[in-house]
PDB file of C-alpha atoms and ligand atoms in Angstrom:
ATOM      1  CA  UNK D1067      -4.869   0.153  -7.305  1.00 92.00           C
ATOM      2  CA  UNK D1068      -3.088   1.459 -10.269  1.00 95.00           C
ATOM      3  CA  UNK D1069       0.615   0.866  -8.564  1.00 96.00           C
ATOM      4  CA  UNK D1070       2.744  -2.329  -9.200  1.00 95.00           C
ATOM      5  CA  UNK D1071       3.254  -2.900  -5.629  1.00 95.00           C
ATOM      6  CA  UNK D1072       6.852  -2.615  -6.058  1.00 96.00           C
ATOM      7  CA  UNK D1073       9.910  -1.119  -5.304  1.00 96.00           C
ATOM      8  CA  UNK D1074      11.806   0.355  -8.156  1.00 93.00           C
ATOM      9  CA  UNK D1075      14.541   2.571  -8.897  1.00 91.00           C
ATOM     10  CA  UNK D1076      13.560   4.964 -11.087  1.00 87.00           C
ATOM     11  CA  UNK D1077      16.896   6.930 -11.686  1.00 82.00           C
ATOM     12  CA  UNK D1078      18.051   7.646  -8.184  1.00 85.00           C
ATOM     13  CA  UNK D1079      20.080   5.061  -7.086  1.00 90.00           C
ATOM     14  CA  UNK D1080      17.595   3.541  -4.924  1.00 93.00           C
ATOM     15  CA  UNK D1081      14.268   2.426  -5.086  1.00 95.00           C
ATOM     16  CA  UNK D1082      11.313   3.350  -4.130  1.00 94.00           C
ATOM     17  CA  UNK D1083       7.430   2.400  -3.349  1.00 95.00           C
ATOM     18  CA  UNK D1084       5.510   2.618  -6.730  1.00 96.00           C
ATOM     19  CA  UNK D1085       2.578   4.665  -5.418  1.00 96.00           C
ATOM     20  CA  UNK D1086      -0.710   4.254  -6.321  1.00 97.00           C
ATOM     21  CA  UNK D1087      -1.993   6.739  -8.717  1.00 97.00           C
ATOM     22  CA  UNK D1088      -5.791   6.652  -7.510  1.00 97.00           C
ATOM     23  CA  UNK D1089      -6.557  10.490  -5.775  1.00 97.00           C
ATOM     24  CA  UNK D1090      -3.117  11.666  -7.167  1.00 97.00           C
ATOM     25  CA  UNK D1091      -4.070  14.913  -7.844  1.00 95.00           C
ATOM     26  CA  UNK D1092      -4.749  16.018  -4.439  1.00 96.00           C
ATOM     27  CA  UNK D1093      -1.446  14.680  -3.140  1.00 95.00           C
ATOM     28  CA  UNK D1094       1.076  17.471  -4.181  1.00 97.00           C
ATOM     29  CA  UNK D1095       3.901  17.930  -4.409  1.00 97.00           C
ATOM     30  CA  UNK D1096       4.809  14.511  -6.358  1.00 96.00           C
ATOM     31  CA  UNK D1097       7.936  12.492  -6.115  1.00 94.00           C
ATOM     32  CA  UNK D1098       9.922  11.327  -2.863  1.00 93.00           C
ATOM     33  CA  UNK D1099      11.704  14.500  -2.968  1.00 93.00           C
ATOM     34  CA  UNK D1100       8.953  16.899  -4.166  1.00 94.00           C
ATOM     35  CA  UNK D1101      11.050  17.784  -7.286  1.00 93.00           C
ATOM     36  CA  UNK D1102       7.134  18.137  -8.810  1.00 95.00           C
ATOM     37  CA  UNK D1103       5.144  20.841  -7.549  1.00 97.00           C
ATOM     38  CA  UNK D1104       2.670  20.313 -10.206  1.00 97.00           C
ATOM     39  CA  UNK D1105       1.706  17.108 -12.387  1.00 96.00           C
ATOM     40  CA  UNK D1106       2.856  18.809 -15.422  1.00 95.00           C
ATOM     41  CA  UNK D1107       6.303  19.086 -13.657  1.00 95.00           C
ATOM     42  CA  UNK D1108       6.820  15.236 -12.742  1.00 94.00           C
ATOM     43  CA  UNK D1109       7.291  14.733 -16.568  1.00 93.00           C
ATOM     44  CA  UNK D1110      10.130  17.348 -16.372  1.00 92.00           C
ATOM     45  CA  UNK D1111      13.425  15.400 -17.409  1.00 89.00           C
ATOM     46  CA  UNK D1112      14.564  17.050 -14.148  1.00 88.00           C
ATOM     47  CA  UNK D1113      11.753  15.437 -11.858  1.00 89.00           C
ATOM     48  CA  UNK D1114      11.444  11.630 -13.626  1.00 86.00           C
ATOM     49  CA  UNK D1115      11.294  12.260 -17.491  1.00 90.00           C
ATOM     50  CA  UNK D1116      11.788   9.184 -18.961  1.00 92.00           C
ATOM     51  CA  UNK D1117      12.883   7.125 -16.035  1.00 88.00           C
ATOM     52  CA  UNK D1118       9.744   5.468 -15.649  1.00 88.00           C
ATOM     53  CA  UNK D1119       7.681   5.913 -18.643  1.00 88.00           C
ATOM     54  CA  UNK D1120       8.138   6.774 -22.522  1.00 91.00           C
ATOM     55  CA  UNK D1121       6.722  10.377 -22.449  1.00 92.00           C
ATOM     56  CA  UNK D1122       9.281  12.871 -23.910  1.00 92.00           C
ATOM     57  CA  UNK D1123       7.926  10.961 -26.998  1.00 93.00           C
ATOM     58  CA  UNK D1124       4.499  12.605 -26.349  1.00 95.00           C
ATOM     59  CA  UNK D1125       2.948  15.208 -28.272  1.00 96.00           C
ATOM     60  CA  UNK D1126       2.473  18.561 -26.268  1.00 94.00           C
ATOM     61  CA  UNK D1127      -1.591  17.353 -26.798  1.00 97.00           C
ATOM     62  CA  UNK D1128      -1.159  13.293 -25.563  1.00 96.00           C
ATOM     63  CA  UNK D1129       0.773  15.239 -22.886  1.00 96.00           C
ATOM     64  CA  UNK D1130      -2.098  17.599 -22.460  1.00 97.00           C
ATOM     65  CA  UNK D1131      -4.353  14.568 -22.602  1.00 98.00           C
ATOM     66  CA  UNK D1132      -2.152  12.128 -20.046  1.00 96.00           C
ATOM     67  CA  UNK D1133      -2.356  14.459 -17.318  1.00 97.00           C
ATOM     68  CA  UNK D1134      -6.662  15.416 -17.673  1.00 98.00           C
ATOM     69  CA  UNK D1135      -6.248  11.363 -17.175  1.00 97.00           C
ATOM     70  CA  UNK D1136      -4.070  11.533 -14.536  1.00 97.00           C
ATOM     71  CA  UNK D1137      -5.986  14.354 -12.937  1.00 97.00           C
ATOM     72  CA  UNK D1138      -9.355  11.969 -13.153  1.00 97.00           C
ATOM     73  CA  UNK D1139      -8.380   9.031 -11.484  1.00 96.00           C
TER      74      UNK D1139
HETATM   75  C1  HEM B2143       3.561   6.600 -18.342  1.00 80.18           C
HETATM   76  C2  HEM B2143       3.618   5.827 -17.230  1.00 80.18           C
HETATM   77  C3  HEM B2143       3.759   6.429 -15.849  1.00 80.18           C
HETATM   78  C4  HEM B2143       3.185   7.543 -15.324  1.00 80.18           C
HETATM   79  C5  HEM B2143       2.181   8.495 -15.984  1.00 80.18           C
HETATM   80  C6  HEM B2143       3.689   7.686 -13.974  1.00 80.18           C
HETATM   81  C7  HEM B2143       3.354   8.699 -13.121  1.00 80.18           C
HETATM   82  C8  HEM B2143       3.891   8.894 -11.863  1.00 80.18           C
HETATM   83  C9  HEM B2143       3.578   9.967 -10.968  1.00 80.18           C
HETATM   84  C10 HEM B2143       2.555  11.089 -11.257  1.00 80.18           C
HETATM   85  C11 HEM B2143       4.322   9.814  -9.854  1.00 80.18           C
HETATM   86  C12 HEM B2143       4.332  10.707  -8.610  1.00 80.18           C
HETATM   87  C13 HEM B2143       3.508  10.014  -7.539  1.00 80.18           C
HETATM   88  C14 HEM B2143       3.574  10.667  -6.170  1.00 80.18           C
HETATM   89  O1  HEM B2143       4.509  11.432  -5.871  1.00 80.18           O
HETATM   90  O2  HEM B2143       2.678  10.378  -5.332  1.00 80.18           O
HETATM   91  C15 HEM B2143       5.110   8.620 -10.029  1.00 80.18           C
HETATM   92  C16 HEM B2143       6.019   8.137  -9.110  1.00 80.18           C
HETATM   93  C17 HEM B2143       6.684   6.932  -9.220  1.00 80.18           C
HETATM   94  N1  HEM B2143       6.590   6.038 -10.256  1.00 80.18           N
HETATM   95 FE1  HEM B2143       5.607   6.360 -11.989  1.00 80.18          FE
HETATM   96  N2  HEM B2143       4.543   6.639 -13.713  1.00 80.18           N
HETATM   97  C18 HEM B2143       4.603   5.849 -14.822  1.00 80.18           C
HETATM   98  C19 HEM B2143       5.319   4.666 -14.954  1.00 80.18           C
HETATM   99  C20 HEM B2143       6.049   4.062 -13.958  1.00 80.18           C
HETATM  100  C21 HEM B2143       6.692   2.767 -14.062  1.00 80.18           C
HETATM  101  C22 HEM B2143       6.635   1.880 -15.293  1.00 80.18           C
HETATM  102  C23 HEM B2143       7.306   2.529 -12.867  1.00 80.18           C
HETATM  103  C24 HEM B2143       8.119   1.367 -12.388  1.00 80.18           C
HETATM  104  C25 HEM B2143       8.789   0.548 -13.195  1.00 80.18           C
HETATM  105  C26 HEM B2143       7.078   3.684 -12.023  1.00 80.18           C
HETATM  106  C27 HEM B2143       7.575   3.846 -10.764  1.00 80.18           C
HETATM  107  C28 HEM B2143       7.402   4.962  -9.970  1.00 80.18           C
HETATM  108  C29 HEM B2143       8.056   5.174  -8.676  1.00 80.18           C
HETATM  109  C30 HEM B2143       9.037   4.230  -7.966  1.00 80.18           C
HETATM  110  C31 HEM B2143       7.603   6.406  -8.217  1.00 80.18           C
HETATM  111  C32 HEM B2143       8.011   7.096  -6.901  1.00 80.18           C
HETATM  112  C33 HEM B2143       9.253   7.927  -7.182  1.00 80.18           C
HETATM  113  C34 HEM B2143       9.578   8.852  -6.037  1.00 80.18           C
HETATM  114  O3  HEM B2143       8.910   8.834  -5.011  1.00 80.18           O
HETATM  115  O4  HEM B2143      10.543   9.620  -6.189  1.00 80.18           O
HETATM  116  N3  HEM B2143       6.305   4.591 -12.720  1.00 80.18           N
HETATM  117  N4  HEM B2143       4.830   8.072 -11.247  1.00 80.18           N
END
């Protein structure tokens, strides 16, 4: 199902549910708060970043090429 299953606290102070990423494209805005209008924006350091996931290490391309992923599933 492409989610952990888990709660986790990814930089908020709390946790939350891990969603599932299947369909995630149709189910903006992203984030418990809806800091992410747009895919693109969840990687943001304002909206996530780092917190759960290594991607300001990306190149503007693998970033390019993360979200046509993310956009397929
Ligand atoms: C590169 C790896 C990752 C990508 C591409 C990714 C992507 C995303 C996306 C697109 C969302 C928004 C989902 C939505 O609003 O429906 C999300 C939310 C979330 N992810 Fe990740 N994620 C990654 C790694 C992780 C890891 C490793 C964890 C846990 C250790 C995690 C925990 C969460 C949690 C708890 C949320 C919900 C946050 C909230 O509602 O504010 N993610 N992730």
């Amino acid at each position: 199902m492409l989610t952990n299953n888990l709660n986790e606290d990814v930089g908020f102070g709390e946790a939350f549910q891990v969603p599932s990423l299947l369909g995630i494209s149709a189910r903006a805005p992203f984030m418990h708060d809806g800091c992410a209008k747009t895919l693109r924006d969840r990687f943001d350091p304002a909206c996530g970043g780092d917190r759960h996931g290594d991607v300001s290490a990306l190149a503007p391309a693998q970033l390019d090429e993360l979200l046509a992923y993310l956009e397929s599933l």
